[in-house]
Each structure stands twice: as C-alpha cells, then as structure tokens.
C-alpha cells in the first residue's frame, strides 16, 4: 500500500472518497494507480464488479448448485483471512505515533551536539588566523620596503640615464653623428615617458623640456642637412654636406621623431624630385600635348630607375618613397592634362583621345603591378586583383590600384568619343541602307537574317567593351542612348525600307461601285457603309507579291526577331556594365516595341497577299448562279483555285520561316481570322432560292460540299505542299473548325423551309445560337424572303429568342437560389414566362410554346441581349396589370443576372 501512496503523490492525482452505504468510492486516477501497483486477476477487484453476474457465472444452471456449500465455505475463509489482515494492520498502526516521537527527540539531541562542535571549530579557526597575522606582520613590512627601494633605485637610474643622455645627445647632435644618436634617442624618449607622472616636479619638468628641445633641434638639423645634400650648390660652398650613409642614419633618426616632421620632409623631397618634370612638361611646351603623353610616362620610369639606383639605400623601405613620388607624379600629371585639354579642347579628336587613354591605362596597369598601393590606402584584395590581372585590355574599370589616378582627367572629354561612335554608326547605317536596296541573292544566303543586323550588333559589342574600359558611368549611359537611336534607324531605314509594298491601281471604277452600293439600300446603311469602306481599302488586290518579295518579307521578319532577342541581351549587358546609378535609366522597351511592330507588319503583309490570291475566287463564288445548279459533283472551280493559291504561296513562307515557327503559326492564325469572316460575307451574297420561292437543294448541297472542302484545305494549310505531314497546332484547328462549322450551319439554315415560321426560327436558334439580327436578316436575303415577310419573321425571331433566353435564365436563377437554400419566386417566374407567350399569341401560340421549351436550353446570353427592347414594345401595350408586374420582376431579375 505504501507504493500505491507514493505513486499517487508523484502523479499529482487527487483522491476523493465518499462514504455511502458502507462503500468507499475512489476516483478514476486512484483506481488506475491501485491496479498498477496491486495487480490481480480476481473478478471481485474489478471496478465494474456485478454481484448478480458473478453468481450467474459461478452457477450458470441448476446442476451447478450442487457445489454451493463448498463455494460459500471458500468465501467465508477468504473473508476471515481479509479480516485478520485488516486487524493486524490496524494494530500495527497503534504504536506508530509513539515511535515517531522517540525518533524526533533523538534527532534533536544529535542536532544540538553538532551545533556545539561547529561553534568550537569556528573559535579555533579565529584564534589560528590571529596567530598567522602576528607571524607575517614583519614579513609584509619588509616586502613593502623592498618594492619601494626597487622603485627608487629604478627611478634614480632612469634619472641618471636621462641627465647623461641629454648631455651626450647634445654633443652627438653637434657632431651630426646620426648613427650613434638613434639608440640613445630611443632610450631617452622612453625614459621621458616614464617621468611624465612626475611632471609637477620642477627639475623633472626642465629635463622633459630639454628632451623636447633635442627632438626639435634634430628635426630642423636633419631637414637642413637633406636640403643641403640635395641642393644644386657646389660641394665647396656647403661645409656640412652629408654622405649617403649619414643620410640613411638621419632617416632612421627621423623615424623616431614626430611623424609630422617625416611628412614635411617627404613633401619637400618629392617636390624637389619632380621639379624637373614640372618645368619640362609645362603646358606651354609642345611636349606637354596628348600626342606625346607617352614621353611623360617614360620620364617617370627613367627617373625612378635613377632614384632607386642612387638614393634607394638612403630611405627606409617602409617610407615607400618611390611610390610616393609616383602618386605625386600622377596627381600633377592629371592636373596638367586637365588644364591643357581645357585650353586646347578644339584640337582634340577621337584618335588622339583614345591614344592618350590607352597609353595612360597601360601606364596605370604597370604602376599597379610595381607598387602595393599602401600610400593610396588600397586594400589587400585590390592589390591581389591588380597583381593577378593579365592585361590592360581585359581589365575592367576599378580593378587596378592606380586606376583613374591619371585617367580621371579624360572623363569630361569622353563626349568626343561618343560623338565619334555616333558618326561611325551613321556611316554604317548608310552602308546598310545601300545594301538593303541591292537585289538580294536568296540562293546564296546562308541564313534568313540580314547580315547587316549581325554586323550592327558586333559593332555595338566592340563599342561597349571599349567604353567600359574608358568609363562605366555617364559615357556608358550616353552610349546606350546612341545605341537606342540607331536601333530605331535600322528598323526604319533598313527593315521597313526594304519591306516590299504594293501600289494600288486606279480607284475610279471602285468608287463608283461603292457609291452605288451606298445608295442602293438605305435601310441597311451601316452594312453598305462598311462594304464601301472595305472595297475602297482593298483596291489593287489583284496585285500580289512575287516569290522574291515574299521571301524578302520573311527575311525582314526573321531579322526583326533576331534584333528583338539581341536587343534584350544588349539591354541586360549594358545594365551589368554600367554603375548602379544608371541601371534604372537604361530602358530599351521602345526599341523592342518597334521590332515587335515590324514583325506584326510583316505577318500582316503575308496575310494580305494570301488573301489577295483568294479574292478572285471569292468574287467568282458570289457570281455563281446557285439557284440554277441541277447536280452535285466534285468541289467547285473557285475552291480548287483557292487550294492552288495555298499550295503556291504557303510553302514559300513556311520554308523561309523555318527558324521562326511561332511566327508562321501566328501567320496561319491571322489568315484564317481574316479569311473565314470574308468567306462568310461572300456566302451571305449567294442566292440559293428559285423564282417560286423554294430552295434549290442541289445548289445548297454543292455549296455545303465546297464549304467542307475549304474547311479541309484550311485545316491542312500549315503543312500544305510539305513532304512532312506535321499536325497543325490545336489552337489553330479549334479556330478553323469553329468558324467553318458556322459557315456550314448557315447553309443548313438556308436549306430549312421558312414555313412554318416557328419551326424555321427554332432551327435558326438551334444551329446558330449566337446569331444576331443583322446576320438573321442576311439569311433571309439569301432565301429571297420579301421585306414584309422579313419584318414578321424578325419580330417572331426576337420574341422567340427572348422567351428562350428568359426561360433558360429563370431556370438557372432558380437553380442558384435552390443551391443557396432560398425559395425561387414562383409567381414572378410564371409572370415572366407568361409575358413573352402573350406577345407571341397572334403568330403560332401552341407551336411557339414548344419552341420556347426546346430552344431555351441552347440559347446563350447573346441571343437575348439584342432583343431586350421588346419588353418595352408591343408586349407592354397588350399586357394587363399582372403581366406588367411580371415584366417588372423580370427586369429586376435581368439586372441581377446581367449587371
């Protein structure tokens, strides 16, 4: 039981006991812990123990009651055993309190004894500590005295060194024994730093001032010695001129002194070394001009060799005197060149400028390899890149250590270079224009792209690489502007200029024809006006491009595609080369749009040429007397002519655009998008009705056969005349099938008898669900329906289409509302359905009702839009109040459906 208690406490379970009816109830957690600790298989220990079930399990039948006495006796024995266990446990707990009290008293006695021992140990430790302090008191005093004595002796020694050193230094300074001065000077300087904490003592202060005076005297004396040693006076006039060894010792002494002294000395010395250069290359001298700039750099090379050979051992290596001379030379050269170029700017041409820049860049690269750049503050990474750079021509801007130390002066004049590029491109463009006007030898061409375009971009690349070596800032941006300018010129003068064009023939006869067409039928004014404009624009369609013209148009297209792709690469490369400040300014989207437009124009020219080849065939089709055809044979001659035109023209275009397959596909798309509507317009002009008003079925079937043949020819258009039967693109096939199927449906509608009108209207909406009023009227014209009958049929068509659209609309709206869990407005729907039925009652009430039901499912939105106005026409005049209410509900429904 103790283990169960520990487990219960560890789990944090709360045991709740309720005593009722002499039973102890434990919580679920307590039961789980008890079962875990006291594992038993006795069914009486189960929490859901049922007495009745247990007895039934022991005695399932009457025969089992034989052993009931034995079972009762066994149970009594178990009860007696449990009672004995409980009794012994209860008796064992009687003395637990007394035993705990005895154990507590013993623990208190032990704690009191332990406390006494601790107090005793503490007192003994305190006495021991006092004894040790007493023993070591004298030792600490002696140690402190030793430290003080050592410090006093050291200070006296330093003081002796300082006093003696000052006297000896004064004597050495008088004798200019710089080799012997260095060590004492360093020692005295360090000792003087030690005495700075005693500067309030007068004697120490005086000694410190003497040291400062010695340093000032040394600085002045060494500077004068250098000036005397490197002056142009004869040796006899200077008694104290020092030798190179003494000057080398003096430099070592100077390194110990204030850095400002060293800086002033080097400034004077470098100016003295470059004095000859300043006089020799003065701006008034001829040698100072750009054409002799290499002589400047040759002078420095020669002077540095002489200096290092003669005076190299004098100066310490860490002074970097040669590099300092070079840096100052670069600065003075940059200033001189800036001044002379500003005065003689008119004399600078691009060849002279590039000559000077190339020589300067080569010289800067040489300096970067020779010196570390420590006096310029160059980083180690810059030094490593400069040493690893193989050549000047490949070195990008900003890599060499000495980059632009001199070349900076040329940047304000790089506009000369940009203007030169502009002139060269203008000459190149004139050459390209002349080449484009010459007859193109297609048989000798190795590619379908104009060679001039490749030459143009090769020239662009060379210019960009060269400009990047000169500057990647404003000049690079200006170069990009020049590139943009001549890309537009190339597109306009070369590509557009070499594109073949057709000259229209005289337009007099066509204008007369158009005017007669305009005045023939004022009721269809919009249609006639559109036809007038179409005929007026299409004058000269009999003229066509030759095979060479078609190939040239394809060449212009592929060249435009090549330029479009290369312009994008050019833009990316310019943005990569130019500095970040100009990246956002470089944009060639306008130039890319120009080449897009050229490609589109070329495709349109090809489409127009193929259309022109079909124009005569379409005119022949419109002149055929379809109403008099008495047999159905093979395809008509005009279809064969159209197919022949396809076989003659398309292979040339496809083979020439073999490298631009996507644009050939676009050409096919555009052609069918323009040709099929034109074919349908011609189809509307075909007369298929006999004089008695009946349809010539044979003529309709022949026309349907021709339409199907044309559909097949259009589907095979992309691969016509090709040895490889490549499948046409799916998007193209869908367009052809959709539009040509519409043409076939128009013929089938024409084949349908007008009587009865309801059936004819139903067939129209079924075969042409998206037909418009204008198209419907054209079909009636094809059937030679009289104007009076046309008006009745059109009115019937409007109401039938409206009723069909409303029916489909209400059904879809009811389905939507049902899906949203709302009730459909039954009364409004019935009123909306009754209204079109009432307006159509005078025609064919019973037939129209069935027509409405049949066509509603196939009539789309467009068929209803054009006839919405009928709800404010005759229907409103004949409708009663309930119908008007239905109309208002229908209008609200329409607004909801078609916002």
Short mmCIF file of N, CA, C and O in Angstrom, two decimals, residues 489-539:
data_model
loop_
_atom_site.label_atom_id
_atom_site.label_comp_id
_atom_site.label_asym_id
_atom_site.label_seq_id
_atom_site.Cartn_x
_atom_site.Cartn_y
_atom_site.Cartn_z
N UNK A 489 16.72 53.68 -86.13
CA UNK A 489 17.03 53.99 -87.52
C UNK A 489 17.17 52.71 -88.35
O UNK A 489 16.73 52.65 -89.50
N UNK A 490 17.81 51.70 -87.78
CA UNK A 490 17.96 50.45 -88.51
C UNK A 490 16.59 49.84 -88.80
O UNK A 490 16.35 49.33 -89.89
N UNK A 491 15.72 49.91 -87.81
CA UNK A 491 14.37 49.37 -88.02
C UNK A 491 13.62 50.14 -89.10
O UNK A 491 12.93 49.54 -89.94
N UNK A 492 13.77 51.47 -89.10
CA UNK A 492 13.00 52.28 -90.04
C UNK A 492 13.61 52.26 -91.45
O UNK A 492 12.91 52.08 -92.44
N UNK A 493 14.93 52.47 -91.53
CA UNK A 493 15.56 52.63 -92.84
C UNK A 493 15.89 51.31 -93.51
O UNK A 493 15.77 51.20 -94.74
N UNK A 494 16.32 50.32 -92.74
CA UNK A 494 16.76 49.07 -93.34
C UNK A 494 15.61 48.07 -93.41
O UNK A 494 15.27 47.58 -94.49
N UNK A 495 14.99 47.79 -92.28
CA UNK A 495 13.95 46.76 -92.27
C UNK A 495 12.67 47.25 -92.93
O UNK A 495 12.18 46.64 -93.88
N UNK A 496 12.13 48.36 -92.44
CA UNK A 496 10.91 48.86 -93.05
C UNK A 496 11.16 49.37 -94.47
O UNK A 496 10.31 49.25 -95.35
N UNK A 497 12.36 49.96 -94.69
CA UNK A 497 12.67 50.47 -96.02
C UNK A 497 12.81 49.38 -97.06
O UNK A 497 12.55 49.60 -98.25
N UNK A 498 13.23 48.19 -96.65
CA UNK A 498 13.40 47.10 -97.61
C UNK A 498 12.18 46.19 -97.70
O UNK A 498 12.20 45.23 -98.46
N UNK A 499 11.15 46.49 -96.94
CA UNK A 499 9.94 45.67 -97.00
C UNK A 499 9.18 45.98 -98.28
O UNK A 499 8.86 47.14 -98.55
N UNK A 500 8.87 44.99 -99.12
CA UNK A 500 8.13 45.26 -100.37
C UNK A 500 6.75 45.83 -100.08
O UNK A 500 6.11 45.52 -99.08
N UNK A 501 6.30 46.71 -101.02
CA UNK A 501 4.99 47.34 -100.89
C UNK A 501 4.29 47.27 -102.22
O UNK A 501 4.91 47.29 -103.28
N UNK A 502 2.96 47.22 -102.18
CA UNK A 502 2.14 47.18 -103.39
C UNK A 502 1.52 48.54 -103.63
O UNK A 502 1.04 49.19 -102.70
N UNK A 503 1.52 49.00 -104.90
CA UNK A 503 0.91 50.27 -105.26
C UNK A 503 -0.48 50.00 -105.78
O UNK A 503 -0.64 49.28 -106.78
N UNK A 504 -1.53 50.54 -105.17
CA UNK A 504 -2.89 50.26 -105.62
C UNK A 504 -3.14 50.81 -107.01
O UNK A 504 -2.54 51.79 -107.44
N UNK A 505 -4.04 50.15 -107.75
CA UNK A 505 -4.43 50.64 -109.07
C UNK A 505 -5.41 51.79 -108.92
O UNK A 505 -5.73 52.23 -107.82
N UNK A 506 -5.88 52.32 -110.07
CA UNK A 506 -6.84 53.43 -110.02
C UNK A 506 -8.10 53.00 -109.29
O UNK A 506 -8.54 51.86 -109.40
N UNK A 507 -8.65 53.95 -108.62
CA UNK A 507 -9.79 53.64 -107.76
C UNK A 507 -11.09 54.22 -108.28
O UNK A 507 -12.08 54.23 -107.58
N UNK A 508 -11.08 54.76 -109.53
CA UNK A 508 -12.29 55.44 -110.03
C UNK A 508 -13.46 54.51 -110.14
O UNK A 508 -14.56 54.79 -109.66
N UNK A 509 -13.26 53.38 -110.81
CA UNK A 509 -14.39 52.47 -111.01
C UNK A 509 -14.91 51.92 -109.70
O UNK A 509 -16.11 51.75 -109.51
N UNK A 510 -13.98 51.67 -108.76
CA UNK A 510 -14.41 51.11 -107.49
C UNK A 510 -15.20 52.13 -106.69
O UNK A 510 -16.11 51.78 -105.96
N UNK A 511 -14.80 53.41 -106.77
CA UNK A 511 -15.54 54.44 -106.03
C UNK A 511 -16.96 54.52 -106.54
O UNK A 511 -17.93 54.62 -105.77
N UNK A 512 -17.11 54.47 -107.89
CA UNK A 512 -18.47 54.50 -108.44
C UNK A 512 -19.28 53.31 -107.97
O UNK A 512 -20.46 53.44 -107.62
N UNK A 513 -18.63 52.15 -107.94
CA UNK A 513 -19.32 50.95 -107.47
C UNK A 513 -19.70 51.08 -106.01
O UNK A 513 -20.79 50.70 -105.59
N UNK A 514 -18.81 51.67 -105.23
CA UNK A 514 -19.09 51.84 -103.80
C UNK A 514 -20.22 52.81 -103.57
O UNK A 514 -21.06 52.62 -102.70
N UNK A 515 -20.26 53.89 -104.38
CA UNK A 515 -21.33 54.88 -104.23
C UNK A 515 -22.68 54.24 -104.57
O UNK A 515 -23.68 54.45 -103.87
N UNK A 516 -22.72 53.47 -105.64
CA UNK A 516 -23.97 52.79 -105.99
C UNK A 516 -24.39 51.82 -104.89
O UNK A 516 -25.57 51.67 -104.59
N UNK A 517 -23.41 51.16 -104.30
CA UNK A 517 -23.71 50.25 -103.20
C UNK A 517 -24.24 51.00 -102.00
O UNK A 517 -25.13 50.54 -101.29
N UNK A 518 -23.71 52.21 -101.80
CA UNK A 518 -24.14 53.01 -100.65
C UNK A 518 -25.58 53.48 -100.79
O UNK A 518 -26.32 53.56 -99.82
N UNK A 519 -26.00 53.80 -102.02
CA UNK A 519 -27.35 54.36 -102.23
C UNK A 519 -28.37 53.29 -102.55
O UNK A 519 -29.54 53.62 -102.74
N UNK A 520 -27.96 52.05 -102.67
CA UNK A 520 -28.90 51.01 -103.09
C UNK A 520 -29.93 50.70 -102.04
O UNK A 520 -31.11 50.54 -102.31
N UNK A 521 -29.46 50.62 -100.80
CA UNK A 521 -30.38 50.17 -99.74
C UNK A 521 -30.14 51.01 -98.51
O UNK A 521 -29.18 50.80 -97.79
N UNK A 522 -30.96 52.02 -98.28
CA UNK A 522 -30.77 52.92 -97.14
C UNK A 522 -31.16 52.26 -95.83
O UNK A 522 -30.75 52.72 -94.76
N UNK A 523 -31.97 51.22 -95.89
CA UNK A 523 -32.33 50.54 -94.65
C UNK A 523 -31.13 49.86 -94.02
O UNK A 523 -31.05 49.73 -92.81
N UNK A 524 -30.22 49.38 -94.84
CA UNK A 524 -29.01 48.72 -94.32
C UNK A 524 -27.81 49.65 -94.50
O UNK A 524 -26.80 49.29 -95.10
N UNK A 525 -27.96 50.85 -94.02
CA UNK A 525 -26.93 51.87 -94.25
C UNK A 525 -25.60 51.48 -93.63
O UNK A 525 -24.54 51.66 -94.21
N UNK A 526 -25.65 50.94 -92.42
CA UNK A 526 -24.39 50.60 -91.75
C UNK A 526 -23.64 49.51 -92.49
O UNK A 526 -22.42 49.56 -92.68
N UNK A 527 -24.39 48.50 -92.98
CA UNK A 527 -23.75 47.42 -93.72
C UNK A 527 -23.16 47.92 -95.03
O UNK A 527 -22.04 47.58 -95.41
N UNK A 528 -23.91 48.75 -95.74
CA UNK A 528 -23.43 49.27 -97.01
C UNK A 528 -22.21 50.16 -96.81
O UNK A 528 -21.25 50.10 -97.57
N UNK A 529 -22.24 50.99 -95.74
CA UNK A 529 -21.09 51.87 -95.49
C UNK A 529 -19.85 51.05 -95.19
O UNK A 529 -18.75 51.35 -95.67
N UNK A 530 -20.04 49.99 -94.39
CA UNK A 530 -18.89 49.13 -94.12
C UNK A 530 -18.36 48.49 -95.38
O UNK A 530 -17.15 48.36 -95.59
N UNK A 531 -19.27 48.08 -96.29
CA UNK A 531 -18.83 47.47 -97.55
C UNK A 531 -18.12 48.49 -98.43
O UNK A 531 -17.13 48.17 -99.10
N UNK A 532 -18.62 49.74 -98.43
CA UNK A 532 -17.95 50.81 -99.21
C UNK A 532 -16.52 50.99 -98.71
O UNK A 532 -15.55 51.05 -99.49
N UNK A 533 -16.37 51.11 -97.40
CA UNK A 533 -15.04 51.31 -96.83
C UNK A 533 -14.13 50.12 -97.12
O UNK A 533 -12.96 50.27 -97.46
N UNK A 534 -14.70 48.91 -97.04
CA UNK A 534 -13.91 47.70 -97.32
C UNK A 534 -13.44 47.68 -98.77
O UNK A 534 -12.27 47.43 -99.07
N UNK A 535 -14.37 47.98 -99.70
CA UNK A 535 -13.99 47.98 -101.11
C UNK A 535 -12.99 49.07 -101.44
O UNK A 535 -12.09 48.90 -102.25
N UNK A 536 -13.15 50.20 -100.77
CA UNK A 536 -12.24 51.31 -101.03
C UNK A 536 -10.82 50.99 -100.57
O UNK A 536 -9.84 51.37 -101.21
N UNK A 537 -10.71 50.29 -99.46
CA UNK A 537 -9.39 49.96 -98.94
C UNK A 537 -8.74 48.83 -99.71
O UNK A 537 -7.51 48.71 -99.72
N UNK A 538 -9.53 48.01 -100.35
CA UNK A 538 -8.99 46.82 -100.99
C UNK A 538 -8.72 47.00 -102.49
O UNK A 538 -8.66 46.05 -103.23
N UNK A 539 -8.60 48.26 -102.92
CA UNK A 539 -8.29 48.48 -104.32
C UNK A 539 -6.90 47.94 -104.62
O UNK A 539 -5.98 48.08 -103.83
#
